[in-house]
């Protein structure tokens, strides 16, 4: 079985969440796998330690990499090489490129795969969440079609890097001169403070927090706990907090050790981004709120009063 | 400028988890009660973006295009009530289990039949199956470039200038036409239909084409990927509700619980 992983890293960074891909690939076939990796950007030192058989690397020079050039490069790469599985992660480039490549190459495509099971390679079933992650669907692919898969974030363990640096083959980005659009400028607006995907603790506010002032309390508590600030869509749409703080299906996908929610109902689309947290603690006035069904500890209380008490008590004990 | 917006009728996405059921014959997640379907939320954001754009350009028309089975007239006409000009559908029984591949194919045929359009809008994904695939498939089928999750679009002379949302920020992009763009909630709330709009929409005739009229066979809309089953995942979590005399008392108890279990 031949698998190709396609990984995007911004500039010099190495995001180790890509290591989930290799655990996933090994779940497809334990014995006979040959893994090729095609990386765009990122720290070459780490990429040369990926647990793969062949390793290709394309340097990305600037912030304004046009997805059309990446698309062209992958398309050309696939003209010369055939794989049983091509695996992407969930990120801006993959969300754009994976479905297009599937149509360009006439391959099957399944996004957001969180699990697979099979009794043979020809008969693999793929599980993916549907309907805002309220339910799951079992999918199969007809015939012996090459399959493009995009895996769901935080759904697989991270495979280990190998201890030595192995050879990488460098490829050039195929620049398409006749692109119909050009990226003039990229603006990065990272939320202030600790980043959501780096933090061990995340303090998150929803509609129940009531306003911008409420988020000041959320930020104060986060600062006390060395935590990042999260939010539901209701809070982001009310402009109480920046879009970069959104957790959920259309926001950040996180798995902190502790996820503290204040006035969040627990819609499935929100849970999508946080249900892999090790411990969820929720404060909500409604004893029947869905969020409690996913929490380790629950407290029925006015979250705006409770957060002030909590801040005070933490200050006392530390 | 000739503009179209692709929309989808979906089950209400605001129904809480415990009020959902699975229709195992048709493999769909539906509300327990008889709650009216809606136009996919992101598609309404796309309608809003398209209407704003059309208002800035003279002689623009906005056509709404949709594929489905037994579409609910009042629902699917909502964009007309918001201000769109016409609605074209392929409402056909044979579309009952149509997936992303078939949907994109039928949309592409409807677009070829009633177009060409300068810009095609759609939502970033549909809230029923969250595939985020149809607009990209459409882009390949029509050979029209695509930009996803666009927040604003304006015309400056011959140029089209767009803001595209990325994970930690946004990009300023200059593009030629024709173009496919997808929209998300960043566009802002879709406008409410006016009373005049609602009256107008109720009189508006839906222009429908069957699969036969579009010369599409059932084989052609068949997908490589098959949905075999749907279920609700089990949730074995057991919550411990922290009781206390008042908010302060509960805060103290929570801190000690978190310390006891080594969480903080
Ligand atoms: C396609 C799609 C994608 C989506 N993507 C996302 C996403 O990525 N992220 C996301 O978050 N949402 C997303 N949503 C929206 C989601 O469905 C919910 O609407 C949203 O998460 C609700 O936010 P909320 O919990 O803050 O608000 P609500 O659902 O309104 O809940 C507010 C909660 O606060 C409680 N409350 C009120 N007052 C108080 C008080 N004083 N003290 C304590 N509790 C109080 C209430 O009991 C209630 O439980 C998406 C929806 C769709 C259709």
Coordinates of C-alpha atoms and ligand atoms in Angstrom, one line a residue:
Chain A
X1 CA 0.0 0.0 0.0
X2 CA 1.4 3.4 -1.0
X3 CA 0.4 6.5 0.9
X4 CA 1.3 10.1 0.4
X5 CA 1.1 12.7 3.2
X6 CA 0.9 16.3 2.2
X7 CA 1.9 18.8 4.9
X8 CA 1.8 22.5 5.1
X9 CA 3.9 24.5 7.5
X10 CA 4.1 28.2 7.6
X11 CA 7.6 29.5 7.0
X12 CA 10.2 28.3 9.5
X13 CA 7.8 26.6 11.9
X14 CA 7.2 23.0 12.5
X15 CA 3.7 22.2 13.7
X16 CA 3.9 18.7 15.2
X17 CA 0.2 18.1 14.8
X18 CA 1.1 16.8 11.4
X19 CA 2.4 13.7 13.2
X20 CA -1.2 12.6 13.6
X21 CA -1.2 11.8 9.9
X22 CA 1.4 9.0 10.3
X23 CA -0.5 7.3 13.1
X24 CA -3.6 7.5 10.8
X25 CA -1.7 6.0 7.9
X26 CA -0.5 3.1 10.1
X27 CA -4.1 2.4 11.1
X28 CA -4.9 1.8 7.4
X29 CA -2.4 -1.1 7.1
X30 CA 0.0 -2.3 9.7
X31 CA 2.4 -4.3 7.5
X32 CA 2.8 -3.2 4.0
X33 CA 3.0 0.5 3.8
X34 CA 5.3 2.8 1.9
X35 CA 4.9 6.4 3.0
X36 CA 6.0 9.3 0.9
X37 CA 5.8 12.8 2.3
X38 CA 5.4 16.0 0.4
X39 CA 6.0 19.0 2.7
X40 CA 5.4 22.7 1.8
X41 CA 7.4 25.0 4.0
X42 CA 8.5 24.4 7.5
X43 CA 11.7 23.6 9.4
X44 CA 13.7 21.1 7.3
X45 CA 15.5 19.7 10.3
X46 CA 12.2 18.4 11.7
X47 CA 10.8 17.4 8.4
X48 CA 13.9 15.2 7.7
X49 CA 13.0 13.2 10.8
X50 CA 9.4 12.3 9.7
X51 CA 8.7 8.6 9.9
X52 CA 8.5 8.1 6.1
X53 CA 10.2 6.2 3.3
X54 CA 10.6 9.1 0.8
X55 CA 10.6 12.7 1.7
X56 CA 10.0 15.7 -0.6
X57 CA 10.3 19.3 0.3
X58 CA 9.1 22.5 -1.4
X59 CA 10.3 25.8 0.1
X60 CA 7.7 28.5 0.5
X61 CA 9.4 31.9 0.4
X62 CA 6.9 34.4 1.6
X63 CA 3.6 34.9 3.4
X64 CA 1.6 35.4 0.2
X65 CA 2.0 31.9 -1.3
X66 CA -0.8 31.5 -3.8
X67 CA -2.7 28.3 -3.4
X68 CA -2.9 28.0 -7.2
X69 CA 0.9 27.5 -7.3
X70 CA 0.7 24.8 -4.6
X71 CA -2.2 23.1 -6.5
X72 CA -0.2 23.1 -9.7
X73 CA 2.9 21.6 -7.9
X74 CA 0.8 18.8 -6.3
X75 CA -1.0 18.1 -9.6
X76 CA 2.3 17.7 -11.4
X77 CA 3.7 15.6 -8.7
X78 CA 0.7 13.3 -8.9
X79 CA 1.1 13.0 -12.7
X80 CA 4.3 11.0 -12.1
X81 CA 3.3 9.1 -8.9
X82 CA 0.3 7.1 -8.0
X83 CA -0.8 6.4 -4.4
X84 CA -3.6 4.4 -2.9
X85 CA -4.1 7.1 -0.3
X86 CA -3.3 10.8 -0.2
X87 CA -3.7 12.3 3.2
X88 CA -4.2 15.9 4.2
X89 CA -4.8 17.6 7.5
X90 CA -7.3 20.3 8.3
X91 CA -5.7 23.7 7.5
X92 CA -6.3 26.6 5.2
X93 CA -4.3 25.2 2.3
X94 CA -5.6 21.6 2.6
X95 CA -9.2 22.8 2.9
X96 CA -8.8 24.5 -0.5
X97 CA -6.5 22.0 -2.2
X98 CA -7.8 18.6 -1.2
X99 CA -11.3 18.8 -2.8
X100 CA -9.9 20.4 -6.0
X101 CA -7.2 17.8 -6.4
X102 CA -9.8 15.1 -6.0
X103 CA -11.7 16.5 -9.0
X104 CA -8.6 17.2 -11.1
X105 CA -7.5 13.6 -10.7
X106 CA -10.9 12.0 -10.5
X107 CA -10.1 10.4 -7.1
X108 CA -12.6 9.8 -4.3
X109 CA -12.5 12.4 -1.4
X110 CA -13.6 12.1 2.2
X111 CA -12.9 15.1 4.6
X112 CA -12.8 15.1 8.4
X113 CA -12.0 11.4 8.9
X114 CA -11.7 10.5 12.6
X115 CA -11.5 6.8 12.5
X116 CA -11.2 3.8 10.1
X117 CA -11.9 0.1 10.4
X118 CA -11.6 -2.7 8.0
X119 CA -11.2 -6.4 7.5
X120 CA -9.2 -5.9 4.3
X121 CA -7.6 -3.0 2.4
X122 CA -10.3 -3.2 -0.3
X123 CA -13.1 -2.8 2.3
X124 CA -12.1 0.1 4.5
X125 CA -14.8 2.1 6.2
X126 CA -14.2 5.7 7.1
X127 CA -15.9 7.4 10.0
X128 CA -16.5 11.2 9.9
X129 CA -18.8 13.5 11.9
X130 CA -21.7 15.1 10.2
X131 CA -24.4 17.6 11.0
X132 CA -22.2 19.9 13.0
X133 CA -20.6 16.9 14.7
X134 CA -24.0 15.8 16.3
X135 CA -23.8 12.4 14.5
X136 CA -21.3 10.2 12.7
X137 CA -21.4 8.7 9.2
X138 CA -19.7 5.5 8.0
X139 CA -18.4 5.9 4.5
X140 CA -16.9 3.5 2.0
X141 CA -15.4 4.0 -1.4
X142 CA -16.4 2.1 -4.5
X143 CA -13.9 0.1 -6.5
X144 CA -10.2 0.3 -6.1
X145 CA -10.1 4.1 -6.4
X146 CA -7.3 6.2 -5.1
X147 CA -8.7 8.0 -2.1
X148 CA -7.9 11.5 -0.9
X149 CA -8.6 11.8 2.8
X150 CA -8.5 14.9 5.1
X151 CA -8.2 13.8 8.7
X152 CA -10.0 15.5 11.6
X153 CA -7.8 17.4 14.0
X154 CA -7.0 16.0 17.4
X155 CA -8.4 12.6 16.5
X156 CA -5.1 10.5 16.4
X157 CA -2.1 10.2 18.6
X158 CA 1.1 11.9 17.3
X159 CA 3.6 9.5 15.8
X160 CA 7.2 10.0 16.9
X161 CA 9.9 11.6 14.9
X162 CA 12.8 9.3 14.1
X163 CA 16.0 10.1 15.9
X164 CA 18.2 10.8 12.8
X165 CA 17.8 13.3 9.9
X166 CA 17.2 11.5 6.6
X167 CA 17.6 12.7 3.1
X168 CA 15.0 15.1 1.6
X169 CA 14.5 15.8 -2.0
X170 CA 13.9 19.4 -2.7
X171 CA 11.4 20.4 -5.4
X172 CA 10.5 23.8 -6.7
X173 CA 7.1 25.4 -6.5
X174 CA 5.5 25.5 -10.0
X175 CA 4.6 29.1 -10.5
X176 CA 1.6 29.6 -12.7
X177 CA 2.1 32.8 -14.6
X178 CA -1.5 33.2 -15.6
X179 CA -3.2 33.2 -12.3
X180 CA -6.6 34.8 -12.2
X181 CA -6.0 36.2 -8.7
X182 CA -3.0 37.5 -6.8
X183 CA -2.6 37.9 -3.0
X184 CA -1.7 41.5 -2.4
X185 CA -1.1 41.2 1.3
X186 CA -1.6 38.8 4.2
X187 CA -2.6 40.3 7.6
X188 CA -2.1 38.1 10.7
X189 CA -4.2 39.0 13.7
X190 CA -3.2 36.5 16.3
X191 CA -5.2 36.9 19.5
X192 CA -3.3 38.6 22.3
X193 CA -1.8 36.5 25.1
X194 CA -1.3 32.7 25.1
X195 CA -2.4 31.0 21.8
X196 CA -5.3 28.6 22.0
X197 CA -3.5 25.7 20.6
X198 CA -0.5 26.1 22.9
X199 CA -2.3 26.5 26.2
X200 CA -2.8 23.7 28.8
X201 CA -5.8 25.6 30.1
X202 CA -8.4 27.5 28.1
X203 CA -11.1 29.8 29.6
X204 CA -14.0 30.2 27.2
X205 CA -17.0 32.5 27.3
X206 CA -20.3 32.3 25.5
X207 CA -23.5 34.3 25.2
X208 CA -24.2 33.9 28.9
X209 CA -21.1 36.1 29.7
X210 CA -23.3 39.0 28.5
X211 CA -20.9 41.5 27.0
X212 CA -17.4 42.9 26.6
X213 CA -17.1 43.5 30.4
X214 CA -17.8 39.8 31.0
X215 CA -14.8 39.0 28.7
X216 CA -12.6 41.2 30.9
X217 CA -13.3 38.7 33.7
X218 CA -12.6 35.8 31.3
X219 CA -9.2 37.5 30.4
X220 CA -8.4 38.1 34.1
X221 CA -9.1 34.5 35.0
X222 CA -7.0 33.3 32.0
X223 CA -4.1 35.5 33.1
X224 CA -4.3 34.1 36.6
X225 CA -4.3 30.5 35.3
X226 CA -1.7 31.1 32.6
X227 CA -4.5 30.1 30.2
X228 CA -5.7 31.1 26.7
X229 CA -9.0 32.8 26.0
X230 CA -11.7 31.0 23.9
X231 CA -15.2 31.9 22.8
X232 CA -18.3 30.6 21.2
X233 CA -19.7 31.9 18.0
X234 CA -22.4 33.8 19.8
X235 CA -19.8 35.8 21.6
X236 CA -17.7 36.4 18.5
X237 CA -20.6 37.5 16.5
X238 CA -21.6 39.9 19.2
X239 CA -18.1 41.3 18.8
X240 CA -17.3 40.8 22.5
X241 CA -14.1 39.1 21.5
X242 CA -11.9 38.7 18.4
X243 CA -12.7 36.0 15.7
X244 CA -9.3 34.5 16.4
X245 CA -10.6 33.3 19.8
X246 CA -13.4 31.2 18.3
X247 CA -13.4 27.5 19.3
X248 CA -15.4 25.0 17.2
X249 CA -16.2 23.6 13.8
X250 CA -15.3 26.8 12.0
X251 CA -12.7 28.1 14.5
X252 CA -9.9 26.6 16.5
X253 CA -9.6 22.8 17.3
X254 CA -8.1 22.4 20.7
X255 CA -7.4 19.7 23.3
X256 CA -6.2 21.4 26.5
X257 CA -5.9 19.7 29.8
X258 CA -8.6 21.9 31.2
X259 CA -11.4 23.7 29.3
X260 CA -13.5 26.0 31.5
X261 CA -16.7 27.3 29.9
X262 CA -18.8 30.2 31.1
X263 CA -22.3 30.6 29.7
X264 CA -21.8 28.3 26.7
X265 CA -24.7 26.0 25.9
X266 CA -22.7 23.2 24.2
X267 CA -23.9 23.2 20.6
X268 CA -22.4 20.3 18.7
X269 CA -20.5 22.8 16.4
X270 CA -18.8 24.3 19.5
X271 CA -18.1 20.9 21.0
X272 CA -16.4 19.8 17.7
X273 CA -13.5 22.1 18.6
X274 CA -13.2 21.3 22.3
X275 CA -14.6 17.8 23.0
X276 CA -11.1 16.4 22.9
X277 CA -10.1 18.4 26.0
X278 CA -9.0 16.2 28.8
X279 CA -11.3 17.9 31.4
X280 CA -14.2 20.2 30.7
X281 CA -15.7 22.3 33.6
X282 CA -18.8 24.3 32.9
X283 CA -20.8 27.0 34.5
X284 CA -24.3 27.6 33.2
X285 CA -27.6 28.7 34.7
X286 CA -29.5 26.0 32.9
X287 CA -29.2 22.6 34.6
X288 CA -30.2 20.9 31.3
X289 CA -27.5 22.7 29.2
X290 CA -25.9 20.1 26.8
X291 CA -22.4 21.3 27.8
X292 CA -22.8 19.5 31.2
X293 CA -23.1 16.1 29.4
X294 CA -19.5 16.6 28.2
X295 CA -18.1 18.1 31.4
X296 CA -16.2 16.5 34.3
X297 CA -17.5 19.1 36.7
X298 CA -20.6 21.2 36.3
X299 CA -21.9 24.2 38.3
X300 CA -25.4 25.7 38.0
X301 CA -24.8 29.3 38.7
X302 CA -24.7 32.8 37.2
X303 CA -21.4 32.7 35.4
X304 CA -20.8 36.4 35.9
X305 CA -21.1 36.2 39.6
X306 CA -19.2 32.9 39.8
X307 CA -16.2 34.0 37.8
X308 CA -15.6 36.9 40.2
X309 CA -15.8 34.6 43.1
X310 CA -13.5 32.1 41.4
X311 CA -10.9 34.8 40.7
X312 CA -11.0 35.9 44.3
X313 CA -10.7 32.5 45.7
X314 CA -7.8 31.5 43.3
X315 CA -6.0 34.7 44.4
X316 CA -6.4 33.7 48.0
X317 CA -5.1 30.2 47.6
X318 CA -2.1 31.1 45.5
Chain B
X1 CA -23.1 42.1 -13.9
X2 CA -24.8 38.7 -13.8
X3 CA -24.5 37.1 -10.3
X4 CA -25.8 33.8 -9.0
X5 CA -25.9 32.3 -5.5
X6 CA -26.0 28.5 -4.9
X7 CA -28.1 27.6 -1.9
X8 CA -29.2 24.5 -0.1
X9 CA -32.2 23.6 1.9
X10 CA -31.1 21.8 5.1
X11 CA -32.6 20.7 8.4
X12 CA -32.6 23.4 11.1
X13 CA -29.1 23.5 12.5
X14 CA -30.1 25.1 15.8
X15 CA -32.0 22.1 17.0
X16 CA -30.3 20.9 20.2
X17 CA -28.7 17.4 20.2
X18 CA -31.3 15.7 22.3
X19 CA -34.0 16.8 19.8
X20 CA -32.4 15.1 16.8
X21 CA -33.2 11.8 15.3
X22 CA -31.7 9.7 12.5
X23 CA -33.8 8.8 9.4
X24 CA -32.2 5.5 8.7
X25 CA -34.0 5.1 5.4
X26 CA -32.7 8.2 3.8
X27 CA -29.6 8.5 6.0
X28 CA -30.3 12.0 7.3
X29 CA -30.1 13.7 10.7
X30 CA -33.5 15.4 11.3
X31 CA -35.3 17.1 14.2
X32 CA -37.6 14.9 16.3
X33 CA -40.5 17.4 15.8
X34 CA -41.8 18.8 12.6
X35 CA -39.6 21.8 12.5
X36 CA -39.3 23.6 9.2
X37 CA -36.1 23.3 7.2
X38 CA -34.0 26.4 6.6
X39 CA -31.7 27.8 4.0
X40 CA -28.2 26.7 5.0
X41 CA -26.9 29.6 7.2
X42 CA -23.7 30.2 5.3
X43 CA -25.7 30.3 2.0
X44 CA -27.7 33.2 3.5
X45 CA -24.4 34.9 4.3
X46 CA -23.5 34.4 0.6
X47 CA -26.8 35.9 -0.4
X48 CA -26.1 38.9 1.7
X49 CA -22.7 39.3 0.2
X50 CA -24.0 39.0 -3.3
X51 CA -26.8 41.5 -2.7
X52 CA -24.4 44.0 -1.2
X53 CA -22.1 43.6 -4.2
X54 CA -24.9 43.8 -6.7
X55 CA -26.1 47.1 -5.2
X56 CA -22.8 48.7 -5.9
X57 CA -22.9 47.9 -9.6
X58 CA -25.5 49.1 -12.0
X59 CA -27.6 46.7 -14.0
X60 CA -26.8 43.7 -11.8
X61 CA -29.1 40.7 -11.4
X62 CA -28.9 38.1 -8.7
X63 CA -30.2 34.6 -9.5
X64 CA -30.6 31.9 -6.8
X65 CA -29.9 28.4 -7.8
X66 CA -30.7 25.2 -5.8
X67 CA -30.8 21.4 -6.2
X68 CA -32.9 19.1 -4.1
X69 CA -36.1 17.0 -3.6
X70 CA -39.4 18.4 -2.5
X71 CA -38.0 21.8 -1.8
X72 CA -40.1 23.9 0.6
X73 CA -41.2 26.9 -1.5
X74 CA -41.4 29.4 1.4
X75 CA -37.9 28.4 2.6
X76 CA -36.1 28.3 -0.6
X77 CA -37.6 31.6 -1.7
X78 CA -36.2 33.5 1.3
X79 CA -33.3 35.0 -0.8
X80 CA -36.0 36.4 -3.1
X81 CA -37.7 38.1 -0.2
X82 CA -34.3 39.5 0.8
X83 CA -33.9 41.1 -2.6
X84 CA -32.7 38.5 -5.2
X85 CA -34.2 38.6 -8.7
X86 CA -35.1 35.1 -9.7
X87 CA -34.9 31.5 -8.5
X88 CA -33.9 28.5 -10.6
X89 CA -34.0 24.9 -9.2
X90 CA -33.6 21.3 -10.1
X91 CA -36.2 19.9 -7.8
X92 CA -36.4 16.3 -8.7
X93 CA -37.4 13.1 -6.9
X94 CA -34.3 11.4 -8.2
X95 CA -32.2 13.9 -6.2
X96 CA -33.3 12.3 -3.0
X97 CA -29.9 10.9 -1.9
X98 CA -27.8 13.2 -4.0
X99 CA -24.4 13.9 -2.5
X100 CA -21.7 16.5 -3.1
X101 CA -20.7 15.1 -6.5
X102 CA -24.2 14.9 -7.9
X103 CA -25.1 18.3 -6.5
X104 CA -22.1 20.0 -8.1
X105 CA -22.8 18.3 -11.4
X106 CA -26.5 19.4 -11.4
X107 CA -25.5 23.0 -10.3
X108 CA -23.0 23.2 -13.1
X109 CA -25.6 22.2 -15.7
X110 CA -28.1 24.7 -14.3
X111 CA -25.4 27.4 -14.4
X112 CA -24.5 26.6 -17.9
X113 CA -28.1 26.6 -18.9
X114 CA -29.0 29.9 -17.3
X115 CA -25.6 31.7 -17.3
X116 CA -22.9 32.6 -18.0
X117 CA -22.5 34.4 -14.6
X118 CA -19.7 36.8 -13.8
X119 CA -19.6 35.7 -10.2
X120 CA -21.0 32.6 -8.5
X121 CA -21.5 32.7 -4.7
X122 CA -22.1 29.9 -2.2
X123 CA -21.8 29.2 1.5
X124 CA -18.5 27.8 2.8
X125 CA -20.2 24.5 3.6
X126 CA -23.6 23.1 4.3
X127 CA -24.5 22.4 7.9
X128 CA -26.0 19.0 7.2
X129 CA -23.0 17.1 6.0
X130 CA -20.2 19.7 6.5
X131 CA -18.3 18.4 3.4
X132 CA -17.2 21.8 2.1
X133 CA -16.7 20.3 -1.4
X134 CA -19.5 21.4 -3.8
X135 CA -18.1 24.9 -4.6
X136 CA -14.6 23.4 -5.3
X137 CA -16.1 20.6 -7.5
X138 CA -18.1 23.3 -9.3
X139 CA -14.9 25.3 -9.8
X140 CA -13.4 22.3 -11.6
X141 CA -16.5 21.4 -13.6
X142 CA -16.9 25.0 -14.8
X143 CA -13.2 25.8 -15.1
X144 CA -13.7 28.9 -13.0
X145 CA -11.3 29.8 -10.2
X146 CA -12.5 29.8 -6.6
X147 CA -11.7 31.8 -3.5
X148 CA -13.1 30.4 -0.2
X149 CA -14.3 32.2 2.9
X150 CA -14.5 35.7 1.4
X151 CA -15.7 38.5 3.8
X152 CA -15.9 41.5 1.5
X153 CA -15.9 42.0 -2.3
X154 CA -15.8 45.3 -4.3
X155 CA -15.2 46.4 -7.8
X156 CA -12.5 49.0 -8.4
X157 CA -12.4 49.9 -12.1
X158 CA -11.8 46.6 -13.8
X159 CA -10.4 45.0 -10.7
X160 CA -12.2 42.9 -8.1
X161 CA -10.8 43.4 -4.6
X162 CA -11.6 40.8 -1.9
X163 CA -10.9 40.1 1.7
X164 CA -10.4 36.4 2.3
X165 CA -10.5 35.0 5.9
X166 CA -7.6 32.7 6.9
X167 CA -7.0 31.0 10.3
X168 CA -5.2 33.8 12.0
X169 CA -6.2 36.9 10.0
X170 CA -7.1 37.8 6.4
X171 CA -5.7 38.3 2.9
X172 CA -6.3 41.1 0.5
X173 CA -6.7 39.7 -3.0
X174 CA -7.1 41.1 -6.4
X175 CA -8.9 38.9 -8.9
X176 CA -10.3 38.8 -12.4
X177 CA -13.7 37.5 -13.3
X178 CA -15.4 35.1 -13.6
X179 CA -14.9 33.8 -10.1
X180 CA -16.6 31.5 -7.6
X181 CA -16.5 32.7 -4.0
X182 CA -17.7 31.1 -0.8
X183 CA -18.9 33.0 2.3
X184 CA -19.1 32.4 6.0
X185 CA -20.6 34.1 9.0
X186 CA -17.9 36.8 8.9
X187 CA -20.0 38.5 6.2
X188 CA -22.3 39.6 9.0
X189 CA -26.0 38.8 9.6
X190 CA -28.1 38.4 6.5
X191 CA -30.7 41.1 6.1
X192 CA -34.3 40.5 7.1
X193 CA -36.8 40.2 4.3
X194 CA -39.0 43.3 4.1
X195 CA -42.8 42.9 3.9
X196 CA -42.7 44.0 0.3
X197 CA -40.0 41.4 -0.3
X198 CA -42.0 38.7 1.2
X199 CA -45.1 39.6 -0.9
X200 CA -42.9 39.7 -4.0
X201 CA -41.4 36.4 -3.2
X202 CA -44.8 34.7 -2.7
X203 CA -45.7 35.7 -6.2
X204 CA -42.4 34.8 -7.8
X205 CA -42.5 31.6 -9.9
X206 CA -39.7 29.1 -9.3
X207 CA -38.1 28.1 -12.6
X208 CA -37.6 24.4 -12.4
X209 CA -35.7 22.0 -14.5
X210 CA -35.8 18.2 -14.0
X211 CA -32.8 16.0 -14.4
X212 CA -34.2 14.8 -17.7
X213 CA -34.5 18.4 -19.0
X214 CA -30.9 18.9 -18.0
X215 CA -30.0 15.7 -19.8
X216 CA -28.4 14.2 -16.6
X217 CA -28.7 10.5 -16.1
X218 CA -28.9 8.8 -12.6
X219 CA -25.5 7.2 -13.3
X220 CA -23.9 10.6 -13.7
X221 CA -24.9 11.8 -10.3
X222 CA -23.7 8.6 -8.6
X223 CA -20.7 9.2 -6.3
X224 CA -17.5 7.4 -5.7
X225 CA -18.1 7.7 -2.0
X226 CA -20.9 6.0 -0.3
X227 CA -22.6 6.9 3.0
X228 CA -23.5 3.5 4.5
X229 CA -24.8 4.4 7.9
X230 CA -25.4 7.2 10.3
X231 CA -25.6 7.0 14.1
X232 CA -25.2 9.2 17.2
X233 CA -21.9 8.5 19.0
X234 CA -22.2 7.3 22.5
X235 CA -21.3 9.6 25.2
X236 CA -20.1 7.8 28.3
X237 CA -19.1 10.9 30.2
X238 CA -20.5 11.3 33.7
X239 CA -20.7 14.8 35.0
X240 CA -20.2 15.6 38.7
X241 CA -22.4 18.6 39.6
X242 CA -20.8 20.7 42.3
X243 CA -23.3 21.7 44.9
X244 CA -22.9 24.5 47.5
X245 CA -24.6 27.1 49.6
X246 CA -23.8 29.9 47.2
X247 CA -21.5 30.9 44.3
X248 CA -18.5 31.5 46.6
X249 CA -18.9 28.2 48.3
X250 CA -19.1 26.4 44.9
X251 CA -16.0 28.3 43.7
X252 CA -14.0 27.1 46.8
X253 CA -15.2 23.5 46.2
X254 CA -14.3 23.6 42.5
X255 CA -10.8 24.8 43.2
X256 CA -10.3 21.9 45.7
X257 CA -11.8 19.4 43.3
X258 CA -9.5 20.5 40.5
X259 CA -6.5 20.3 42.9
X260 CA -7.5 16.9 44.2
X261 CA -7.7 15.4 40.7
X262 CA -4.4 17.0 39.8
X263 CA -5.9 19.1 37.0
X264 CA -4.4 22.3 38.4
Ligands
LIG1 C1 -22.5 25.4 10.2 C2 -22.3 26.0 11.6 C3 -21.1 26.1 12.1 C4 -20.9 26.6 13.4 N1 -19.6 26.7 13.9 C5 -19.5 27.1 15.2 C6 -18.2 27.2 15.8 O1 -17.2 27.0 15.2 N2 -18.1 27.5 17.2 C7 -19.2 27.8 17.9 O2 -19.0 28.2 19.1 N3 -20.4 27.8 17.4 C8 -20.6 27.5 16.0 N4 -21.8 27.4 15.5 C9 -23.0 28.0 16.3 C10 -23.5 27.0 17.3 O3 -24.5 26.3 16.7 C11 -24.2 27.8 18.5 O4 -25.1 28.7 18.0 C12 -23.2 28.6 19.3 O5 -22.1 27.8 19.7 C13 -23.9 29.1 20.6 O6 -23.1 29.9 21.4 P1 -23.3 30.0 22.9 O7 -23.3 28.6 23.6 O8 -22.5 31.0 23.5 O9 -24.8 30.6 23.0 P2 -26.2 29.9 23.4 O10 -26.4 28.7 22.7 O11 -27.2 31.0 23.2 O12 -26.0 29.5 24.9 C14 -25.8 30.4 25.9 C15 -25.8 29.7 27.2 O13 -25.5 30.5 28.3 C16 -26.4 30.2 29.4 N5 -26.5 31.4 30.2 C17 -27.2 32.5 29.9 N6 -27.1 33.4 30.9 C18 -26.2 32.9 31.7 C19 -25.6 33.4 33.0 N7 -25.9 34.6 33.4 N8 -24.8 32.5 33.6 C20 -24.5 31.3 33.1 N9 -25.0 30.8 32.0 C21 -25.9 31.6 31.3 C22 -27.6 29.7 28.8 O14 -28.3 28.8 29.7 C23 -27.1 28.9 27.5 O15 -26.8 27.6 27.8 C24 -22.0 27.0 14.2 C25 -23.3 26.8 13.7 C26 -23.5 26.3 12.4 C27 -24.8 26.1 11.8

